Short mmCIF file of C-alpha atoms in Angstrom, two decimals:
data_model
loop_
_atom_site.label_atom_id
_atom_site.label_comp_id
_atom_site.label_asym_id
_atom_site.label_seq_id
_atom_site.Cartn_x
_atom_site.Cartn_y
_atom_site.Cartn_z
CA MET A 8 78.19 36.98 61.75
CA ASN A 9 77.35 38.17 65.19
CA LEU A 10 75.40 41.40 65.13
CA ASP A 11 74.38 41.58 68.86
CA TRP A 12 76.75 44.51 68.96
CA LEU A 13 74.90 46.56 66.67
CA HIS A 14 71.55 46.39 68.79
CA TYR A 15 73.39 47.20 71.73
CA GLU A 16 75.55 50.18 70.41
CA LEU A 17 72.23 51.56 68.82
CA ARG A 18 70.63 51.65 72.32
CA ARG A 19 73.98 53.42 73.42
CA VAL A 20 73.69 56.20 70.92
CA GLY A 21 70.18 56.38 71.87
CA LEU A 22 67.05 57.29 70.14
CA VAL A 23 67.45 60.92 70.80
CA GLY A 24 70.87 60.58 69.39
CA LEU A 25 69.61 59.10 66.22
CA LEU A 26 66.43 61.20 65.91
CA THR A 27 68.48 64.41 66.30
CA PRO A 28 69.76 64.82 62.80
CA LEU A 29 66.18 63.90 61.49
CA VAL A 30 64.31 66.43 63.66
CA ILE A 31 66.87 69.06 62.63
CA MET A 32 66.32 68.85 59.10
CA LEU A 33 62.69 68.62 59.71
CA ALA A 34 62.55 71.84 61.36
CA PHE A 35 64.84 73.63 59.03
CA SER A 36 62.61 72.33 56.10
CA GLY A 37 59.75 73.84 58.26
CA PHE A 38 61.66 77.11 58.39
CA GLY A 39 62.11 76.93 54.69
CA LEU A 40 58.18 76.54 54.07
CA LEU A 41 57.48 79.26 56.56
CA MET A 42 59.86 81.69 54.62
CA ARG A 43 57.95 80.45 51.35
CA ALA A 44 54.67 81.27 52.80
CA ASN A 45 55.95 84.66 53.83
CA GLY A 46 56.66 85.64 50.28
CA VAL A 47 60.51 84.89 50.61
CA SER A 48 61.88 83.70 47.16
CA PRO A 49 62.36 79.88 46.47
CA ASP A 50 66.07 80.24 46.36
CA ARG A 51 66.35 81.80 49.53
CA SER A 52 64.03 79.60 51.39
CA THR A 53 65.88 76.69 49.98
CA ARG A 54 69.02 78.15 51.56
CA ALA A 55 67.32 77.29 54.99
CA VAL A 56 67.40 73.58 53.94
CA VAL A 57 71.09 74.00 53.01
CA THR A 58 71.81 75.57 56.36
CA GLY A 59 69.90 73.01 58.29
CA LEU A 60 72.29 70.19 56.60
CA GLU A 61 75.37 72.16 56.33
CA ILE A 62 75.43 74.07 59.86
CA GLY A 63 72.62 72.42 61.78
CA VAL A 64 73.19 68.57 61.34
CA ALA A 65 76.94 68.90 61.26
CA THR A 66 77.15 70.90 64.38
CA ALA A 67 74.71 68.67 66.10
CA VAL A 68 76.82 65.44 65.20
CA GLY A 69 80.06 67.33 66.54
CA LEU A 70 78.30 67.70 69.69
CA ILE A 71 77.33 64.14 69.93
CA ALA A 72 80.63 62.78 68.97
CA ALA A 73 82.21 64.71 71.78
CA THR A 74 79.67 62.99 73.99
CA LEU A 75 80.01 59.49 72.65
CA VAL A 76 83.88 59.51 72.95
CA SER A 77 83.71 60.35 76.75
CA SER A 78 80.21 59.59 78.12
CA ASP A 79 80.37 55.57 78.98
CA SER A 80 79.13 55.03 82.44
CA LEU A 81 81.00 51.58 82.21
CA LEU A 82 84.28 53.14 80.96
CA GLU A 83 86.64 51.80 83.96
CA LEU A 84 85.00 48.29 83.13
CA HIS A 85 85.46 48.60 79.69
CA LEU A 86 89.08 49.30 79.92
CA SER A 87 89.89 46.13 81.63
CA LEU A 88 88.54 44.05 78.79
CA VAL A 89 89.94 42.43 76.07
CA LYS A 90 87.72 44.29 73.76
CA ARG A 91 89.25 47.68 73.11
CA TYR A 92 87.46 50.92 73.96
CA ARG A 93 88.62 52.32 70.64
CA THR A 94 86.99 49.63 68.63
CA THR A 95 83.74 50.31 70.72
CA PHE A 96 84.02 54.14 70.05
CA ALA A 97 84.73 53.60 66.35
CA ARG A 98 81.38 51.57 65.96
CA ARG A 99 79.38 53.91 67.86
CA PHE A 100 80.94 56.78 65.77
CA ALA A 101 80.25 54.61 62.50
CA LEU A 102 76.63 54.27 63.61
CA MET A 103 75.93 57.90 63.88
CA LEU A 104 77.85 58.84 60.81
CA GLY A 105 76.32 56.18 58.94
CA TRP A 106 72.63 57.28 60.07
CA THR A 107 73.47 60.93 59.50
CA THR A 108 74.61 59.94 55.91
CA LEU A 109 71.22 58.36 55.32
CA VAL A 110 69.73 61.55 56.25
CA GLY A 111 71.66 63.69 54.23
CA ILE A 112 71.34 61.80 51.07
CA GLY A 113 67.65 61.64 51.70
CA THR A 114 67.28 65.23 52.03
CA THR A 115 69.39 65.88 48.88
CA LEU A 116 67.05 63.70 46.97
CA VAL A 117 63.88 65.21 48.41
CA VAL A 118 65.02 68.67 47.39
CA ARG A 119 65.92 67.42 43.85
CA VAL A 120 62.60 65.85 43.68
CA ILE A 121 60.64 68.96 44.42
CA GLY A 122 62.54 70.81 41.79
CA HIS A 123 65.23 72.56 43.75
CA GLU A 124 69.15 72.21 44.00
CA LEU A 125 71.32 72.47 47.09
CA ALA A 126 74.32 73.87 45.38
CA PRO A 127 74.80 74.64 41.39
CA VAL A 128 76.61 71.16 40.99
CA SER A 129 75.75 67.57 40.03
CA LEU A 130 73.59 65.50 42.37
CA LEU A 131 76.75 63.54 43.31
CA THR A 132 78.91 66.68 44.08
CA GLN A 133 75.84 67.82 46.05
CA GLN A 134 76.66 65.56 48.84
CA LEU A 135 79.68 67.36 49.64
CA VAL A 136 77.32 70.17 50.88
CA TRP A 137 76.75 68.02 54.16
CA LEU A 138 79.53 65.57 54.23
CA ALA A 139 82.41 68.06 54.37
CA PRO A 140 81.28 69.93 57.57
CA LEU A 141 79.89 66.55 58.96
CA ALA A 142 83.16 64.79 58.51
CA TRP A 143 85.05 67.92 60.07
CA TYR A 144 82.85 68.44 62.97
CA ALA A 145 82.72 64.92 63.89
CA GLY A 146 86.47 64.49 63.94
CA ALA A 147 87.08 67.96 65.72
CA GLY A 148 84.30 66.87 68.24
CA ALA A 149 85.98 63.56 69.25
CA LEU A 150 89.42 65.07 69.01
CA LEU A 151 88.68 68.05 71.09
CA ALA A 152 86.96 66.08 73.76
CA LEU A 153 90.06 63.94 74.24
CA LEU A 154 92.36 67.18 74.18
CA LEU A 155 90.23 69.10 76.63
CA ARG A 156 89.12 65.94 78.65
CA SER A 157 85.76 67.64 78.89
CA ARG A 158 82.72 66.98 77.16
CA ALA A 159 81.42 70.42 78.05
CA GLY A 160 84.58 72.17 76.91
CA ALA A 161 84.50 70.43 73.54
CA ALA A 162 81.02 71.47 72.92
CA ALA A 163 81.70 75.10 73.86
CA VAL A 164 84.68 75.30 71.42
CA LEU A 165 82.32 73.94 68.63
CA ALA A 166 79.59 76.37 69.46
CA GLY A 167 82.30 78.97 69.48
CA ILE A 168 83.40 77.90 65.87
CA TRP A 169 79.81 77.64 64.55
CA ILE A 170 78.96 81.00 65.59
CA GLY A 171 82.42 82.33 64.60
CA GLU A 172 82.03 81.32 61.16
CA THR A 173 78.47 82.27 60.81
CA LEU A 174 78.95 85.81 61.86
CA LEU A 175 82.46 86.28 60.20
CA HIS A 176 81.26 84.49 56.96
CA ASP A 177 82.11 87.64 54.95
CA ARG A 178 85.90 87.54 56.14
CA PHE A 179 85.98 83.89 55.23
CA GLU A 180 84.51 84.33 51.72
CA THR A 181 86.96 87.32 50.83
CA THR A 182 90.17 86.09 52.42
CA ASP A 183 91.98 83.40 50.34
CA TRP A 184 93.89 81.75 53.32
CA MET A 185 90.58 81.19 55.14
CA HIS A 186 88.95 79.42 52.38
CA PRO A 187 90.23 75.97 53.72
CA PHE A 188 88.73 76.44 56.87
CA PHE A 189 85.26 77.74 55.80
CA LEU A 190 82.84 75.16 56.91
CA PHE A 191 79.60 76.90 55.84
CA ALA A 192 80.88 77.78 52.22
CA THR A 193 77.75 76.36 50.64
CA SER A 194 75.37 78.43 52.74
CA TYR A 195 77.23 81.77 52.10
CA SER A 196 79.02 81.34 48.85
CA ALA A 197 77.82 78.55 46.91
CA GLY A 198 79.32 78.26 43.18
CA GLN A 199 82.68 79.94 44.12
CA SER A 200 85.77 78.82 42.49
CA TYR A 201 87.07 77.60 45.73
CA TRP A 202 83.93 75.58 46.74
CA LEU A 203 85.14 72.09 45.50
CA ALA A 204 88.78 72.47 47.06
CA ASN A 205 87.25 73.84 50.21
CA ARG A 206 84.96 70.42 50.63
CA LEU A 207 87.79 68.07 49.93
CA GLU A 208 90.04 69.73 52.28
CA LEU A 209 87.63 69.84 55.15
CA ILE A 210 86.92 66.10 54.64
CA ALA A 211 90.61 65.59 54.62
CA VAL A 212 91.01 67.44 57.94
CA GLY A 213 87.98 65.79 59.34
CA LEU A 214 89.42 62.37 58.56
CA LEU A 215 92.85 63.55 60.17
CA PHE A 216 91.16 64.44 63.36
CA ALA A 217 88.93 61.34 63.53
CA ALA A 218 92.21 59.18 63.02
CA LEU A 219 94.18 61.21 65.54
CA ALA A 220 91.33 60.39 68.11
CA LEU A 221 91.51 56.91 67.32
CA VAL A 222 95.27 56.62 67.56
CA TRP A 223 95.16 58.64 70.68
CA LEU A 224 92.74 56.35 72.12
CA LYS A 225 94.61 53.37 71.15
CA ARG A 226 97.89 54.55 72.77
CA ASN A 227 96.26 56.04 75.92
CA PRO A 228 92.80 54.92 76.46
CA SER A 229 92.87 55.95 80.18
CA ILE A 230 93.08 59.55 79.01
CA LEU A 231 89.28 59.59 79.56
CA LEU A 232 89.40 58.51 83.18
CA GLY A 233 89.71 61.65 85.85
CA GLY A 234 88.63 64.02 83.00
CA GLU A 235 87.00 67.18 84.08
CA GLU A 236 83.83 66.96 85.88
CA MET B 10 64.58 74.21 108.56
CA ASN B 11 64.96 77.75 107.60
CA HIS B 12 68.00 78.39 109.66
CA GLY B 13 69.72 76.04 107.48
CA ILE B 14 69.14 77.90 104.05
CA TRP B 15 71.58 80.61 104.02
CA PRO B 16 74.79 78.45 105.21
CA ALA B 17 73.79 75.66 102.53
CA LEU B 18 73.41 78.56 99.97
CA CYS B 19 76.73 80.16 100.80
CA GLY B 20 78.71 76.64 100.90
CA ALA B 21 76.90 75.61 97.75
CA THR B 22 77.75 78.85 95.97
CA ARG B 23 81.42 78.62 97.18
CA TYR B 24 82.07 75.05 96.17
CA GLU B 25 80.56 75.50 92.67
CA PHE B 26 82.38 78.59 92.07
CA ARG B 27 85.72 77.15 93.05
CA MET B 28 84.86 74.11 91.08
CA GLN B 29 83.69 75.64 88.02
CA LEU B 30 86.60 78.36 88.18
CA ARG B 31 89.26 75.49 88.14
CA ARG B 32 87.94 73.78 84.99
CA LYS B 33 90.56 74.34 82.20
CA SER B 34 87.93 74.10 79.63
CA VAL B 35 86.08 77.08 81.03
CA TRP B 36 88.92 79.25 80.19
CA ILE B 37 89.90 77.98 76.80
CA ALA B 38 86.57 77.76 75.35
CA THR B 39 85.86 81.27 76.35
CA PHE B 40 89.18 82.78 75.11
CA VAL B 41 88.99 80.73 71.95
CA ALA B 42 85.32 82.15 71.37
CA SER B 43 86.52 85.56 72.27
CA LEU B 44 88.63 85.51 68.88
CA THR B 45 85.49 86.10 67.22
CA VAL B 46 84.46 89.10 69.61
CA ILE B 47 87.87 90.60 68.77
CA ALA B 48 87.78 89.78 64.83
CA GLY B 49 84.12 91.35 64.69
CA LEU B 50 82.93 95.00 64.54
CA GLY B 51 81.84 97.28 67.41
CA ASN B 52 85.09 96.81 69.29
CA PRO B 53 86.66 99.76 71.02
CA TRP B 54 89.34 100.18 68.62
CA ASN B 55 86.76 100.44 65.62
CA PHE B 56 85.07 103.79 66.97
CA PRO B 57 86.40 107.16 66.01
CA HIS B 58 87.43 109.47 68.99
CA ASP B 59 84.84 111.76 68.63
CA THR B 60 82.18 108.78 69.36
CA ALA B 61 80.62 109.47 72.89
CA LEU B 62 82.14 107.14 75.31
CA PRO B 63 79.01 105.78 76.68
CA VAL B 64 78.26 104.45 73.43
CA VAL B 65 81.70 102.98 72.94
CA VAL B 66 81.35 101.25 76.22
CA ALA B 67 77.85 99.94 75.61
CA GLN B 68 78.44 98.68 72.16
CA TRP B 69 81.52 96.78 73.38
CA ALA B 70 79.16 95.35 75.99
CA VAL B 71 76.62 94.27 73.40
CA VAL B 72 79.23 92.86 71.20
CA CYS B 73 80.60 90.76 74.16
CA ASN B 74 77.19 89.82 74.90
CA ALA B 75 76.26 88.74 71.40
CA PHE B 76 78.91 86.01 71.29
CA LEU B 77 80.08 84.87 74.63
CA PRO B 78 77.03 83.99 76.25
CA ILE B 79 76.92 80.97 73.78
CA VAL B 80 80.01 79.36 75.35
CA PHE B 81 78.83 80.39 78.79
CA GLY B 82 75.52 78.45 78.37
CA VAL B 83 77.14 75.46 76.58
CA LEU B 84 79.70 75.27 79.50
CA LEU B 85 77.04 75.39 82.24
CA ALA B 86 74.78 72.72 80.59
CA ASP B 87 76.49 69.63 82.26
CA ARG B 88 76.62 71.08 86.10
CA LEU B 89 73.11 68.94 86.82
CA PRO B 90 73.94 65.86 84.88
CA ARG B 91 77.07 65.55 86.53
CA ASP B 92 75.63 65.58 89.87
CA ARG B 93 73.30 63.11 88.89
CA ARG B 94 76.06 60.78 87.36
CA LEU B 95 78.01 61.02 90.45
CA HIS B 96 74.89 60.12 92.51
CA LEU B 97 75.31 63.40 94.30
CA PRO B 98 71.92 64.13 95.18
CA GLU B 99 71.40 60.70 96.85
CA LEU B 100 74.26 61.82 99.31
CA LEU B 101 73.12 65.25 99.73
CA ASP B 102 69.59 64.86 100.22
CA ALA B 103 70.72 62.70 103.74
CA LEU B 104 72.17 65.97 104.90
CA PRO B 105 69.96 68.78 106.35
CA ALA B 106 70.72 71.36 103.59
CA PRO B 107 67.69 72.21 101.59
CA SER B 108 67.50 70.89 97.89
CA GLY B 109 66.68 74.71 97.16
CA SER B 110 69.53 76.37 98.54
CA ARG B 111 71.96 73.79 96.77
CA LEU B 112 70.58 74.50 93.55
CA THR B 113 70.26 78.21 93.87
CA GLY B 114 74.02 77.89 95.17
CA LYS B 115 74.88 75.78 92.27
CA TYR B 116 73.16 78.41 89.97
CA PHE B 117 74.97 81.37 91.43
CA GLY B 118 78.44 79.78 91.92
CA SER B 119 78.87 78.13 88.70
CA ALA B 120 77.35 81.29 86.72
CA VAL B 121 79.80 83.75 88.32
CA ALA B 122 82.71 81.36 87.91
CA THR B 123 81.63 80.87 84.11
CA ALA B 124 81.20 84.60 83.78
CA THR B 125 84.72 85.46 85.15
CA PRO B 126 86.64 84.91 81.73
CA ILE B 127 83.81 86.77 80.12
CA PHE B 128 84.44 89.68 82.52
CA ILE B 129 88.18 89.64 82.01
CA ILE B 130 87.80 89.72 78.37
CA TYR B 131 85.17 92.60 78.48
CA PHE B 132 87.21 94.62 81.14
CA SER B 133 90.42 94.47 78.65
CA GLY B 134 88.51 96.28 76.18
CA ILE B 135 87.72 98.83 78.89
CA ILE B 136 91.33 99.18 79.96
CA TYR B 137 92.15 99.78 76.44
CA MET B 138 89.52 102.73 76.13
CA LEU B 139 91.09 104.16 79.44
CA ALA B 140 94.50 103.95 77.87
CA ASP B 141 93.32 105.16 74.69
CA ARG B 142 91.12 108.15 75.85
CA HIS B 143 92.83 108.63 79.05
CA ASP B 144 89.37 109.31 80.52
CA PRO B 145 88.83 107.57 83.98
CA LEU B 146 85.14 107.64 83.53
CA ALA B 147 85.57 104.49 81.51
CA ILE B 148 86.05 102.32 84.41
CA PRO B 149 82.52 103.12 86.40
CA LEU B 150 80.83 103.29 82.74
CA GLY B 151 82.21 99.87 82.18
CA LEU B 152 81.23 98.31 85.35
CA SER B 153 77.72 99.77 85.28
CA ALA B 154 77.40 98.72 81.46
CA PHE B 155 78.27 95.00 82.50
CA LEU B 156 75.85 95.23 85.39
CA ALA B 157 73.11 96.47 83.29
CA ILE B 158 73.60 94.70 79.84
CA ASN B 159 75.86 91.61 80.37
CA LEU B 160 74.70 90.28 83.66
CA PRO B 161 71.03 90.17 83.31
CA GLY B 162 71.54 88.16 79.93
CA LEU B 163 74.04 85.87 81.55
CA LEU B 164 71.89 85.20 84.64
CA PHE B 165 69.22 84.38 82.11
CA VAL B 166 70.99 81.92 80.23
CA ALA B 167 72.40 80.52 83.25
CA ALA B 168 69.09 79.68 84.73
CA PHE B 169 68.11 77.79 81.63
CA SER B 170 71.59 76.13 80.97
CA ILE B 171 71.45 74.63 84.30
CA VAL B 172 67.88 73.67 84.66
CA MET B 173 66.91 72.36 81.12
CA PRO B 174 69.44 69.42 81.20
CA ALA B 175 67.15 68.10 83.81
CA ILE B 176 64.83 66.84 81.11
CA LEU B 177 66.87 67.11 78.01
CA TRP B 178 69.96 65.26 76.89
CA VAL B 179 73.04 67.67 77.22
CA PRO B 180 74.16 67.70 73.60
CA LEU B 181 70.52 68.39 72.40
CA TYR B 182 70.32 70.96 74.88
CA GLN B 183 73.46 72.60 73.72
CA PHE B 184 72.52 72.45 70.13
CA LEU B 185 68.99 73.90 70.69
CA PHE B 186 70.76 76.57 72.89
CA VAL B 187 72.91 77.77 70.19
CA GLY B 188 69.93 77.69 67.53
CA TYR B 189 68.06 79.57 70.13
CA TRP B 190 70.75 82.04 70.36
CA PHE B 191 70.71 82.94 66.59
CA TRP B 192 67.00 82.87 66.41
CA GLY B 193 66.17 84.89 69.69
CA ASN B 194 69.10 87.50 69.41
CA LEU B 195 70.89 87.62 66.22
CA LEU B 196 67.93 86.86 63.58
CA SER B 197 66.71 89.95 61.80
CA PRO B 198 62.76 89.87 61.30
CA SER B 199 63.51 90.66 57.59
CA TYR B 200 64.45 86.89 57.03
CA GLY B 201 60.73 86.34 57.10
CA ILE B 202 60.77 84.02 60.26
CA PRO B 203 59.19 85.03 63.17
CA THR B 204 61.69 85.81 66.01
CA ILE B 205 61.92 87.20 69.63
CA SER B 206 65.08 89.16 68.86
CA THR B 207 62.78 92.45 68.60
CA THR B 208 61.46 91.93 72.08
CA TRP B 209 62.45 92.72 75.65
CA LEU B 210 63.07 89.06 76.33
CA THR B 211 66.36 89.18 74.24
CA PRO B 212 69.19 88.48 76.58
CA ARG B 213 71.75 90.46 74.29
CA GLY B 214 71.08 93.49 76.17
CA SER B 215 70.34 95.66 73.26
CA PHE B 216 67.22 97.21 75.02
CA ALA B 217 69.52 98.09 78.01
CA ALA B 218 72.26 99.44 75.97
CA ALA B 219 69.95 101.77 73.82
CA GLY B 220 67.93 102.59 76.81
CA PHE B 221 70.45 103.76 79.30
CA PHE B 222 73.75 104.47 77.02
CA SER B 223 72.37 106.17 73.94
CA HIS B 224 71.15 109.54 73.68
CA ALA B 225 69.75 109.63 70.12
CA ASP B 226 69.91 106.72 67.84
CA GLU B 227 73.69 105.45 68.18
CA ILE B 228 72.48 102.06 69.48
CA MET B 229 69.36 100.42 68.03
CA THR B 230 67.78 97.47 68.96
CA MET B 231 67.20 94.51 66.48
CA GLY B 232 63.70 95.86 65.66
CA GLY B 233 65.24 99.22 64.68
CA SER B 234 64.34 101.09 67.92
CA THR B 235 66.10 103.37 69.89
CA GLY B 236 64.72 102.25 73.05
CA SER B 237 63.88 104.05 76.17
CA THR B 238 64.96 103.95 79.86
CA TRP B 239 62.05 102.24 81.05
CA GLU B 240 62.29 99.74 78.09
CA GLY B 241 65.85 98.97 79.12
CA ALA B 242 64.51 98.72 82.78
CA ALA B 243 61.56 96.36 81.73
CA SER B 244 63.90 93.97 79.66
CA ILE B 245 66.29 93.68 82.63
CA ALA B 246 63.21 92.71 85.03
CA LEU B 247 61.69 90.42 82.53
CA LEU B 248 65.07 88.50 81.94
CA LEU B 249 65.58 88.21 85.81
CA CYS B 250 62.06 87.16 86.57
CA SER B 251 62.36 84.72 83.81
CA ALA B 252 65.55 83.44 85.17
CA ALA B 253 63.87 83.11 88.90
CA LEU B 254 60.65 81.52 87.23
CA ALA B 255 62.80 78.60 85.56
CA LEU B 256 64.74 78.03 88.79
CA PHE B 257 61.65 77.99 90.88
CA ILE B 258 59.69 75.32 88.27
CA ALA B 259 63.03 73.35 88.08
CA GLN B 260 63.10 72.90 91.75
CA ARG B 261 59.75 71.90 91.97
CA TYR B 262 60.09 69.58 89.22
CA LEU B 263 63.40 68.00 90.91
CA ASN B 264 61.62 67.57 94.12
CA TRP B 265 58.65 65.88 92.74
CA GLN B 266 61.19 63.59 90.81
CA ARG B 267 62.44 62.95 94.07
CA ALA B 268 59.45 61.91 95.54
CA ARG B 269 58.56 59.50 93.07
CA GLN B 270 61.84 57.48 93.49
#
């Protein structure tokens, strides 16, 4: 099996792209330690790690996905090749998600080993803490970059969603119809009855977004040409 | 060639302004993010009629300035990398226009264009106040609040969003910028994490709002201070000086980078 593409695509995603989720988790874990050192309770300082996984890593991956889908300097050449750009993008997308998955699982295990929990559920179900917003943000990032034909526009909408959900979290917590859209339910309302359904709904919508992006790239790959500069 | 500075600055400003204003994503992203502003608190319709008009105007300016600069900064982050991707510096360096004027023109042009939808959203709130209170003072107060509270913060954000991607990968900068915005503007010191949200260097504009538009404790800064006029002025001066310094250092860095090629 020829794995030359793996080496090449890893270089395309780049060291910065691969290190970003790791560095974010280290930074948020550092915040957690700092909070502990300042006398903040263990539960509250563990939330810094939850925030890093659920908000930090997921949002960063969304921004990277928006960049990956639309930033190939050889795009015009690629569109003339037999190998579809959709396949190339899917590989890069999968590599980034695979690496972030390792960071997510690793963080969950480390938190368990030091005697804390990300959420009051089993270790396996705790993986939904990061998986749900990650799937949603990654799918939304790719789809928005295609819809708006602008990486910066997609990033701005993702950033708006990030800040909107964070600052209006109490509305998301108390309004029933907003529960399926609450990306940061663990950070603000872990243990609520709607938590599991919320996670599964986010994953389903994220997969739908990613599938729509791939279908769009299949039907009209030239959508990426002549986008906003 | 000093005589080429102003025409180059005006030309770059005009072109950057028109280019950025025509981007659909600037309008779409800003109006999507404005839903957060409208859904939040501190909007003109959230205050009882006996609240002083300057307080309502300034609170509305602070609310707009708490959320919308995030989208503003993210949208501006691709301006310099876009030039590099299209190999524009190589082309423009062959012309007599100084590179400093081009960078400054890019800064002013794209910042003003990206701030235009923000101003429209903000001014819609001022028009609402005018219609609701039948007080024509809302218009001059609204304009002065935008100049004192919003504009310094936006110019500060624009400077860093334009120059930082010269050394940082754009998505990484965008992520760090949004993280910084929470940390440096919206994070209360009670969280136990050191923050600059209580200092003059907070582009949210709470020092200017508290210093210029509040008589008692109607508007407070993140640190719980009622502020003073000179603190408001100091905050504006610090933000503008930081923006100018960032542009100056970036210009030197870009010149150094060109000299190495």
